[in-house]
Amino acid sequence: MKIVLNIFSRAFIALYAILTLIAVIAEMKEIGFQSIHLLYFIGAILLISATVKNLPWLVYLSLLLMIPLVIFTGYIVGNLQLSHIIIRILITVLLSLIYGCSVR
């Protein structure tokens, strides 16, 4: 059961990173490249790498750092939405809990 949970959690974390990249690419097409977009690419690659290499502390740190990045990006782009921040926090907590249960 733990193996299934581990695979499940890693797959969803990777999916979260990939969907984040897709959203950033769509935003770049709309408003153009901003230097903040580079941080998303680095964060997503770091998140996927940490998940594949099974580095829990780096997975947690990467997930946690996505929240201020979203806030900062929303502020810079002028599209800061409280609902988006709350959803990101909830997804981070959920993914962290699922991943935490799978690696213990």
mmCIF file of C-alpha atoms in Angstrom:
data_model
loop_
_atom_site.group_PDB
_atom_site.id
_atom_site.type_symbol
_atom_site.label_atom_id
_atom_site.label_comp_id
_atom_site.label_asym_id
_atom_site.label_seq_id
_atom_site.Cartn_x
_atom_site.Cartn_y
_atom_site.Cartn_z
ATOM 1 C CA MET A 1 0.000 0.000 0.000
ATOM 2 C CA LYS A 2 2.826 2.366 0.849
ATOM 3 C CA ILE A 3 4.448 1.773 -2.531
ATOM 4 C CA VAL A 4 1.206 2.673 -4.297
ATOM 5 C CA LEU A 5 0.874 5.829 -2.199
ATOM 6 C CA ASN A 6 4.490 6.741 -2.974
ATOM 7 C CA ILE A 7 3.954 6.353 -6.719
ATOM 8 C CA PHE A 8 0.649 8.217 -6.503
ATOM 9 C CA SER A 9 2.146 11.139 -4.576
ATOM 10 C CA ARG A 10 5.166 11.441 -6.869
ATOM 11 C CA ALA A 11 2.936 11.360 -9.945
ATOM 12 C CA PHE A 12 0.704 14.112 -8.592
ATOM 13 C CA ILE A 13 3.657 16.278 -7.576
ATOM 14 C CA ALA A 14 5.109 15.886 -11.073
ATOM 15 C CA LEU A 15 1.692 16.684 -12.564
ATOM 16 C CA TYR A 16 1.487 19.795 -10.363
ATOM 17 C CA ALA A 17 4.891 20.947 -11.628
ATOM 18 C CA ILE A 18 3.976 20.254 -15.256
ATOM 19 C CA LEU A 19 0.638 22.060 -14.968
ATOM 20 C CA THR A 20 2.433 25.003 -13.374
ATOM 21 C CA LEU A 21 4.789 25.119 -16.344
ATOM 22 C CA ILE A 22 1.884 24.986 -18.790
ATOM 23 C CA ALA A 23 0.209 27.894 -16.983
ATOM 24 C CA VAL A 24 3.444 29.905 -17.025
ATOM 25 C CA ILE A 25 3.947 29.276 -20.743
ATOM 26 C CA ALA A 26 0.367 30.404 -21.420
ATOM 27 C CA GLU A 27 0.952 33.527 -19.344
ATOM 28 C CA MET A 28 4.196 34.230 -21.202
ATOM 29 C CA LYS A 29 2.321 34.061 -24.523
ATOM 30 C CA GLU A 30 -0.189 36.539 -23.189
ATOM 31 C CA ILE A 31 2.030 39.139 -21.481
ATOM 32 C CA GLY A 32 5.516 38.284 -22.704
ATOM 33 C CA PHE A 33 8.516 36.930 -20.846
ATOM 34 C CA GLN A 34 9.220 38.328 -17.403
ATOM 35 C CA SER A 35 12.245 37.368 -15.340
ATOM 36 C CA ILE A 36 9.928 35.887 -12.704
ATOM 37 C CA HIS A 37 8.929 33.194 -15.199
ATOM 38 C CA LEU A 38 12.448 31.799 -15.049
ATOM 39 C CA LEU A 39 11.939 31.085 -11.339
ATOM 40 C CA TYR A 40 8.916 28.951 -12.180
ATOM 41 C CA PHE A 41 10.939 26.866 -14.610
ATOM 42 C CA ILE A 42 13.708 26.413 -12.043
ATOM 43 C CA GLY A 43 11.172 25.608 -9.313
ATOM 44 C CA ALA A 44 9.315 23.051 -11.402
ATOM 45 C CA ILE A 45 12.502 21.305 -12.519
ATOM 46 C CA LEU A 46 13.741 21.310 -8.931
ATOM 47 C CA LEU A 47 10.428 19.883 -7.718
ATOM 48 C CA ILE A 48 10.407 17.084 -10.270
ATOM 49 C CA SER A 49 14.086 16.291 -9.615
ATOM 50 C CA ALA A 50 13.573 16.209 -5.846
ATOM 51 C CA THR A 51 10.601 13.895 -6.268
ATOM 52 C CA VAL A 52 12.466 11.521 -8.576
ATOM 53 C CA LYS A 53 15.588 11.505 -6.378
ATOM 54 C CA ASN A 54 13.430 11.057 -3.242
ATOM 55 C CA LEU A 55 14.683 14.113 -1.350
ATOM 56 C CA PRO A 56 11.730 14.910 0.941
ATOM 57 C CA TRP A 57 13.189 18.109 2.389
ATOM 58 C CA LEU A 58 13.675 19.501 -1.119
ATOM 59 C CA VAL A 59 10.177 18.455 -2.187
ATOM 60 C CA TYR A 60 8.699 20.288 0.805
ATOM 61 C CA LEU A 61 10.888 23.339 0.241
ATOM 62 C CA SER A 62 10.035 23.479 -3.470
ATOM 63 C CA LEU A 63 6.316 23.174 -2.790
ATOM 64 C CA LEU A 64 6.493 25.822 -0.086
ATOM 65 C CA LEU A 65 8.461 28.273 -2.225
ATOM 66 C CA MET A 66 5.831 28.121 -4.964
ATOM 67 C CA ILE A 67 3.401 30.037 -2.717
ATOM 68 C CA PRO A 68 5.416 33.283 -2.373
ATOM 69 C CA LEU A 69 6.333 32.960 -6.044
ATOM 70 C CA VAL A 70 2.636 32.977 -6.970
ATOM 71 C CA ILE A 71 2.020 36.001 -4.745
ATOM 72 C CA PHE A 72 4.994 37.878 -6.173
ATOM 73 C CA THR A 73 4.034 37.038 -9.754
ATOM 74 C CA GLY A 74 0.450 38.137 -9.187
ATOM 75 C CA TYR A 75 1.698 41.405 -7.774
ATOM 76 C CA ILE A 76 4.115 42.045 -10.657
ATOM 77 C CA VAL A 77 1.682 41.045 -13.408
ATOM 78 C CA GLY A 78 -1.192 42.864 -11.710
ATOM 79 C CA ASN A 79 -3.365 39.787 -11.373
ATOM 80 C CA LEU A 80 -3.166 39.007 -7.654
ATOM 81 C CA GLN A 81 -6.138 36.832 -6.692
ATOM 82 C CA LEU A 82 -6.768 35.643 -3.156
ATOM 83 C CA SER A 83 -8.617 32.549 -4.365
ATOM 84 C CA HIS A 84 -5.586 31.480 -6.420
ATOM 85 C CA ILE A 85 -3.311 31.856 -3.401
ATOM 86 C CA ILE A 86 -5.677 29.866 -1.179
ATOM 87 C CA ILE A 87 -5.910 27.063 -3.758
ATOM 88 C CA ARG A 88 -2.106 26.945 -4.033
ATOM 89 C CA ILE A 89 -1.786 26.723 -0.237
ATOM 90 C CA LEU A 90 -4.361 23.915 -0.057
ATOM 91 C CA ILE A 91 -2.687 21.985 -2.879
ATOM 92 C CA THR A 92 0.708 22.419 -1.208
ATOM 93 C CA VAL A 93 -0.608 21.130 2.113
ATOM 94 C CA LEU A 94 -2.388 18.199 0.462
ATOM 95 C CA LEU A 95 0.609 17.166 -1.657
ATOM 96 C CA SER A 96 2.948 17.543 1.329
ATOM 97 C CA LEU A 97 0.735 15.359 3.514
ATOM 98 C CA ILE A 98 0.337 12.668 0.868
ATOM 99 C CA TYR A 99 4.063 12.684 0.076
ATOM 100 C CA GLY A 100 4.939 12.707 3.783
ATOM 101 C CA CYS A 101 2.816 9.631 4.439
ATOM 102 C CA SER A 102 4.387 7.835 1.500
ATOM 103 C CA VAL A 103 8.033 8.325 2.512
ATOM 104 C CA ARG A 104 7.795 7.525 6.236
#
